């Protein structure tokens, strides 16, 4: 079971930034569109599963941080999925991104909860995670620094919708999370011995 969890988590830590990076190649001139939105939604459970494993792994070393930061990180992932769904609806109904922002602005409470608060929590969570992982020496300094840098650049590309900066941000995030994925897979035992097997060996 432990091996399965590690393999799934490691795979998700690679798939999440890969799917996210691919999604930006489908940006349209005035909106994200259906393809981008779909890829963002697909990346969301991968982010949650991968981050859940990392937070669980560091929980004993930074229990207070893990207890507070993980729910916020999940909220941030859901906020990202909300933007993905928004992009899908923009193309589906033939409207621009600016127009949908104006429309959602007519419902400030809903917009704040689903988009304006949820969305920024994702890059903010990455910035904090990169700093903490570096501080407790869970990852080398370059890996932690790239996570922090990716978290900083991420909104700078999404808010003005600059594709070139978005590709850069995606690459910056892909590198450290690939390192985390490899680290997770290497630290995962090939198999686990069940209690029944132990009893058989010692009988």
mmCIF file of C-alpha atoms in Angstrom:
data_model
loop_
_atom_site.group_PDB
_atom_site.id
_atom_site.type_symbol
_atom_site.label_atom_id
_atom_site.label_comp_id
_atom_site.label_asym_id
_atom_site.label_seq_id
_atom_site.Cartn_x
_atom_site.Cartn_y
_atom_site.Cartn_z
ATOM 1 C CA UNK A 1 0.000 0.000 0.000
ATOM 2 C CA UNK A 2 2.835 2.420 0.863
ATOM 3 C CA UNK A 3 4.506 1.721 -2.464
ATOM 4 C CA UNK A 4 1.254 2.379 -4.320
ATOM 5 C CA UNK A 5 0.739 5.692 -2.512
ATOM 6 C CA UNK A 6 4.273 6.815 -3.299
ATOM 7 C CA UNK A 7 3.987 5.840 -6.950
ATOM 8 C CA UNK A 8 0.655 7.625 -7.346
ATOM 9 C CA UNK A 9 1.913 10.725 -5.542
ATOM 10 C CA UNK A 10 5.134 10.819 -7.550
ATOM 11 C CA UNK A 11 3.212 10.450 -10.798
ATOM 12 C CA UNK A 12 0.840 13.237 -9.780
ATOM 13 C CA UNK A 13 3.726 15.552 -8.888
ATOM 14 C CA UNK A 14 4.882 15.257 -12.496
ATOM 15 C CA UNK A 15 1.477 15.200 -14.190
ATOM 16 C CA UNK A 16 0.158 18.287 -12.400
ATOM 17 C CA UNK A 17 2.715 20.804 -13.726
ATOM 18 C CA UNK A 18 2.910 19.012 -17.099
ATOM 19 C CA UNK A 19 -0.843 19.293 -17.697
ATOM 20 C CA UNK A 20 -0.757 22.880 -16.489
ATOM 21 C CA UNK A 21 2.130 23.687 -18.829
ATOM 22 C CA UNK A 22 0.380 22.119 -21.820
ATOM 23 C CA UNK A 23 -2.787 24.088 -21.080
ATOM 24 C CA UNK A 24 -1.161 27.453 -21.771
ATOM 25 C CA UNK A 25 -0.411 26.419 -25.370
ATOM 26 C CA UNK A 26 -4.176 26.381 -25.991
ATOM 27 C CA UNK A 27 -4.810 29.945 -24.827
ATOM 28 C CA UNK A 28 -6.929 31.913 -27.250
ATOM 29 C CA UNK A 29 -6.622 35.599 -28.016
ATOM 30 C CA UNK A 30 -9.326 36.762 -25.625
ATOM 31 C CA UNK A 31 -9.952 33.743 -23.381
ATOM 32 C CA UNK A 32 -8.559 30.432 -22.145
ATOM 33 C CA UNK A 33 -11.066 28.253 -23.956
ATOM 34 C CA UNK A 34 -12.341 24.708 -23.584
ATOM 35 C CA UNK A 35 -9.049 22.857 -24.141
ATOM 36 C CA UNK A 36 -7.161 24.978 -21.618
ATOM 37 C CA UNK A 37 -9.975 24.722 -19.096
ATOM 38 C CA UNK A 38 -10.145 20.956 -19.436
ATOM 39 C CA UNK A 39 -6.408 20.538 -18.877
ATOM 40 C CA UNK A 40 -6.523 22.815 -15.828
ATOM 41 C CA UNK A 41 -9.360 20.769 -14.348
ATOM 42 C CA UNK A 42 -7.403 17.555 -15.035
ATOM 43 C CA UNK A 43 -4.304 18.961 -13.338
ATOM 44 C CA UNK A 44 -6.247 19.917 -10.190
ATOM 45 C CA UNK A 45 -6.651 16.435 -8.627
ATOM 46 C CA UNK A 46 -3.017 15.738 -9.512
ATOM 47 C CA UNK A 47 -1.911 18.830 -7.607
ATOM 48 C CA UNK A 48 -4.052 17.881 -4.611
ATOM 49 C CA UNK A 49 -2.826 14.272 -4.454
ATOM 50 C CA UNK A 50 0.821 15.229 -4.937
ATOM 51 C CA UNK A 51 0.717 18.052 -2.399
ATOM 52 C CA UNK A 52 -1.160 15.851 0.083
ATOM 53 C CA UNK A 53 1.721 13.395 0.028
ATOM 54 C CA UNK A 54 4.331 16.128 0.537
ATOM 55 C CA UNK A 55 2.409 17.753 3.383
ATOM 56 C CA UNK A 56 1.901 14.367 5.046
ATOM 57 C CA UNK A 57 5.610 13.635 4.693
ATOM 58 C CA UNK A 58 6.642 16.855 6.435
ATOM 59 C CA UNK A 59 3.815 16.920 8.967
ATOM 60 C CA UNK A 60 5.893 15.639 11.897
ATOM 61 C CA UNK A 61 8.606 18.233 11.281
ATOM 62 C CA UNK A 62 6.315 21.243 10.820
ATOM 63 C CA UNK A 63 2.929 20.167 12.220
ATOM 64 C CA UNK A 64 1.384 23.612 12.622
ATOM 65 C CA UNK A 65 2.370 24.723 9.157
ATOM 66 C CA UNK A 66 1.096 21.499 7.567
ATOM 67 C CA UNK A 67 -2.223 21.661 9.426
ATOM 68 C CA UNK A 68 -2.903 25.212 8.256
ATOM 69 C CA UNK A 69 -1.219 25.305 4.864
ATOM 70 C CA UNK A 70 -2.576 22.105 3.319
ATOM 71 C CA UNK A 71 -6.280 23.102 3.443
ATOM 72 C CA UNK A 72 -5.340 26.501 2.010
ATOM 73 C CA UNK A 73 -3.336 24.826 -0.760
ATOM 74 C CA UNK A 74 -6.321 22.617 -1.621
ATOM 75 C CA UNK A 75 -8.525 25.716 -1.680
ATOM 76 C CA UNK A 76 -6.023 27.292 -4.051
ATOM 77 C CA UNK A 77 -6.151 24.260 -6.337
ATOM 78 C CA UNK A 78 -9.951 24.434 -6.397
ATOM 79 C CA UNK A 79 -9.692 28.143 -7.192
ATOM 80 C CA UNK A 80 -7.487 27.266 -10.154
ATOM 81 C CA UNK A 81 -10.078 24.755 -11.346
ATOM 82 C CA UNK A 82 -12.702 27.510 -11.101
ATOM 83 C CA UNK A 83 -10.691 29.630 -13.539
ATOM 84 C CA UNK A 84 -10.413 26.599 -15.804
ATOM 85 C CA UNK A 85 -14.183 26.135 -15.799
ATOM 86 C CA UNK A 86 -14.593 29.844 -16.460
ATOM 87 C CA UNK A 87 -12.387 29.472 -19.541
ATOM 88 C CA UNK A 88 -14.497 26.571 -20.771
ATOM 89 C CA UNK A 89 -17.708 28.570 -20.411
ATOM 90 C CA UNK A 90 -16.167 31.560 -22.170
ATOM 91 C CA UNK A 91 -15.665 29.584 -25.363
ATOM 92 C CA UNK A 92 -18.869 27.606 -24.920
ATOM 93 C CA UNK A 93 -20.978 30.760 -24.762
ATOM 94 C CA UNK A 94 -18.809 32.770 -27.147
ATOM 95 C CA UNK A 95 -17.785 35.558 -24.753
ATOM 96 C CA UNK A 96 -14.440 37.151 -23.947
ATOM 97 C CA UNK A 97 -12.564 36.825 -20.690
ATOM 98 C CA UNK A 98 -13.029 40.518 -19.920
ATOM 99 C CA UNK A 99 -16.776 40.177 -20.391
ATOM 100 C CA UNK A 100 -17.026 37.234 -18.001
ATOM 101 C CA UNK A 101 -14.992 39.159 -15.416
ATOM 102 C CA UNK A 102 -17.480 42.024 -15.718
ATOM 103 C CA UNK A 103 -20.385 39.605 -15.303
ATOM 104 C CA UNK A 104 -18.946 37.781 -12.291
ATOM 105 C CA UNK A 105 -18.250 41.197 -10.774
ATOM 106 C CA UNK A 106 -22.009 41.600 -10.448
ATOM 107 C CA UNK A 107 -21.854 38.839 -7.822
ATOM 108 C CA UNK A 108 -18.999 40.040 -5.607
ATOM 109 C CA UNK A 109 -19.384 37.491 -2.805
ATOM 110 C CA UNK A 110 -19.404 34.527 -5.177
ATOM 111 C CA UNK A 111 -16.543 35.994 -7.215
ATOM 112 C CA UNK A 112 -14.447 36.552 -4.093
ATOM 113 C CA UNK A 113 -14.989 33.041 -2.717
ATOM 114 C CA UNK A 114 -14.519 31.092 -5.945
ATOM 115 C CA UNK A 115 -11.998 33.204 -7.845
ATOM 116 C CA UNK A 116 -10.392 36.221 -6.187
ATOM 117 C CA UNK A 117 -9.591 34.449 -2.917
ATOM 118 C CA UNK A 118 -9.225 30.870 -4.140
ATOM 119 C CA UNK A 119 -7.071 31.676 -7.164
ATOM 120 C CA UNK A 120 -4.268 33.612 -5.407
ATOM 121 C CA UNK A 121 -3.993 30.970 -2.685
ATOM 122 C CA UNK A 122 -2.408 28.555 -5.156
ATOM 123 C CA UNK A 123 0.730 30.589 -5.945
ATOM 124 C CA UNK A 124 0.879 31.866 -2.360
ATOM 125 C CA UNK A 125 0.846 28.277 -1.133
ATOM 126 C CA UNK A 126 3.678 27.395 -3.500
ATOM 127 C CA UNK A 127 5.783 30.307 -2.261
ATOM 128 C CA UNK A 128 5.322 29.241 1.361
ATOM 129 C CA UNK A 129 5.895 25.576 0.534
ATOM 130 C CA UNK A 130 9.142 26.259 -1.294
ATOM 131 C CA UNK A 131 10.427 28.312 1.621
ATOM 132 C CA UNK A 132 9.472 25.697 4.222
ATOM 133 C CA UNK A 133 10.847 22.735 2.247
ATOM 134 C CA UNK A 134 14.146 24.591 1.917
ATOM 135 C CA UNK A 135 14.252 25.566 5.587
ATOM 136 C CA UNK A 136 13.734 22.000 6.829
ATOM 137 C CA UNK A 137 16.157 20.708 4.154
ATOM 138 C CA UNK A 138 13.516 18.514 2.546
ATOM 139 C CA UNK A 139 14.795 19.732 -0.822
ATOM 140 C CA UNK A 140 18.051 21.414 -1.908
ATOM 141 C CA UNK A 141 18.134 25.194 -2.026
ATOM 142 C CA UNK A 142 17.830 25.395 -5.872
ATOM 143 C CA UNK A 143 14.676 23.258 -5.837
ATOM 144 C CA UNK A 144 13.041 25.297 -3.096
ATOM 145 C CA UNK A 145 14.054 28.547 -4.776
ATOM 146 C CA UNK A 146 12.470 27.426 -8.063
ATOM 147 C CA UNK A 147 9.200 26.597 -6.286
ATOM 148 C CA UNK A 148 9.199 30.064 -4.721
ATOM 149 C CA UNK A 149 10.083 31.719 -8.041
ATOM 150 C CA UNK A 150 7.383 29.764 -9.843
ATOM 151 C CA UNK A 151 4.818 30.857 -7.274
ATOM 152 C CA UNK A 152 5.831 34.490 -7.754
ATOM 153 C CA UNK A 153 5.851 34.434 -11.561
ATOM 154 C CA UNK A 154 2.657 32.363 -11.885
ATOM 155 C CA UNK A 155 0.163 35.223 -11.242
ATOM 156 C CA UNK A 156 2.331 37.661 -13.190
ATOM 157 C CA UNK A 157 1.625 35.579 -16.283
ATOM 158 C CA UNK A 158 -2.023 34.748 -15.638
ATOM 159 C CA UNK A 159 -3.319 38.203 -14.719
ATOM 160 C CA UNK A 160 -2.106 40.031 -17.871
ATOM 161 C CA UNK A 161 -2.438 36.735 -19.833
ATOM 162 C CA UNK A 162 1.068 36.845 -21.293
ATOM 163 C CA UNK A 163 1.709 33.465 -22.925
ATOM 164 C CA UNK A 164 5.500 33.810 -22.978
ATOM 165 C CA UNK A 165 5.669 34.548 -19.261
ATOM 166 C CA UNK A 166 3.176 31.738 -18.635
ATOM 167 C CA UNK A 167 5.407 29.225 -20.413
ATOM 168 C CA UNK A 168 8.339 30.452 -18.343
ATOM 169 C CA UNK A 169 6.370 30.132 -15.106
ATOM 170 C CA UNK A 170 5.208 26.642 -16.059
ATOM 171 C CA UNK A 171 8.757 25.522 -16.816
ATOM 172 C CA UNK A 172 10.050 26.981 -13.567
ATOM 173 C CA UNK A 173 7.409 24.980 -11.663
ATOM 174 C CA UNK A 174 7.896 21.822 -13.714
ATOM 175 C CA UNK A 175 11.590 21.531 -12.822
ATOM 176 C CA UNK A 176 11.334 21.459 -9.007
ATOM 177 C CA UNK A 177 8.197 19.329 -8.944
ATOM 178 C CA UNK A 178 9.857 16.814 -11.233
ATOM 179 C CA UNK A 179 12.676 16.712 -8.679
ATOM 180 C CA UNK A 180 10.117 16.181 -5.908
ATOM 181 C CA UNK A 181 8.473 13.436 -7.954
ATOM 182 C CA UNK A 182 11.754 11.610 -8.507
ATOM 183 C CA UNK A 183 12.609 12.016 -4.826
ATOM 184 C CA UNK A 184 9.207 10.586 -3.861
ATOM 185 C CA UNK A 185 9.550 7.626 -6.197
ATOM 186 C CA UNK A 186 13.097 6.859 -5.011
ATOM 187 C CA UNK A 187 12.059 6.957 -1.362
ATOM 188 C CA UNK A 188 9.121 4.621 -1.986
ATOM 189 C CA UNK A 189 9.841 0.990 -1.076
ATOM 190 C CA UNK A 190 9.429 -1.526 -3.845
ATOM 191 C CA UNK A 191 6.922 -3.442 -1.737
ATOM 192 C CA UNK A 192 5.635 -3.592 1.801
ATOM 193 C CA UNK A 193 5.469 -6.652 3.995
ATOM 194 C CA UNK A 194 1.976 -7.384 5.234
ATOM 195 C CA UNK A 195 1.338 -8.617 8.777
ATOM 196 C CA UNK A 196 0.266 -11.982 7.366
ATOM 197 C CA UNK A 197 3.587 -12.307 5.548
ATOM 198 C CA UNK A 198 5.465 -11.468 8.713
ATOM 199 C CA UNK A 199 3.623 -14.154 10.655
ATOM 200 C CA UNK A 200 4.381 -16.691 7.928
ATOM 201 C CA UNK A 201 8.103 -15.841 7.937
ATOM 202 C CA UNK A 202 8.392 -16.243 11.722
ATOM 203 C CA UNK A 203 6.176 -19.287 12.119
#
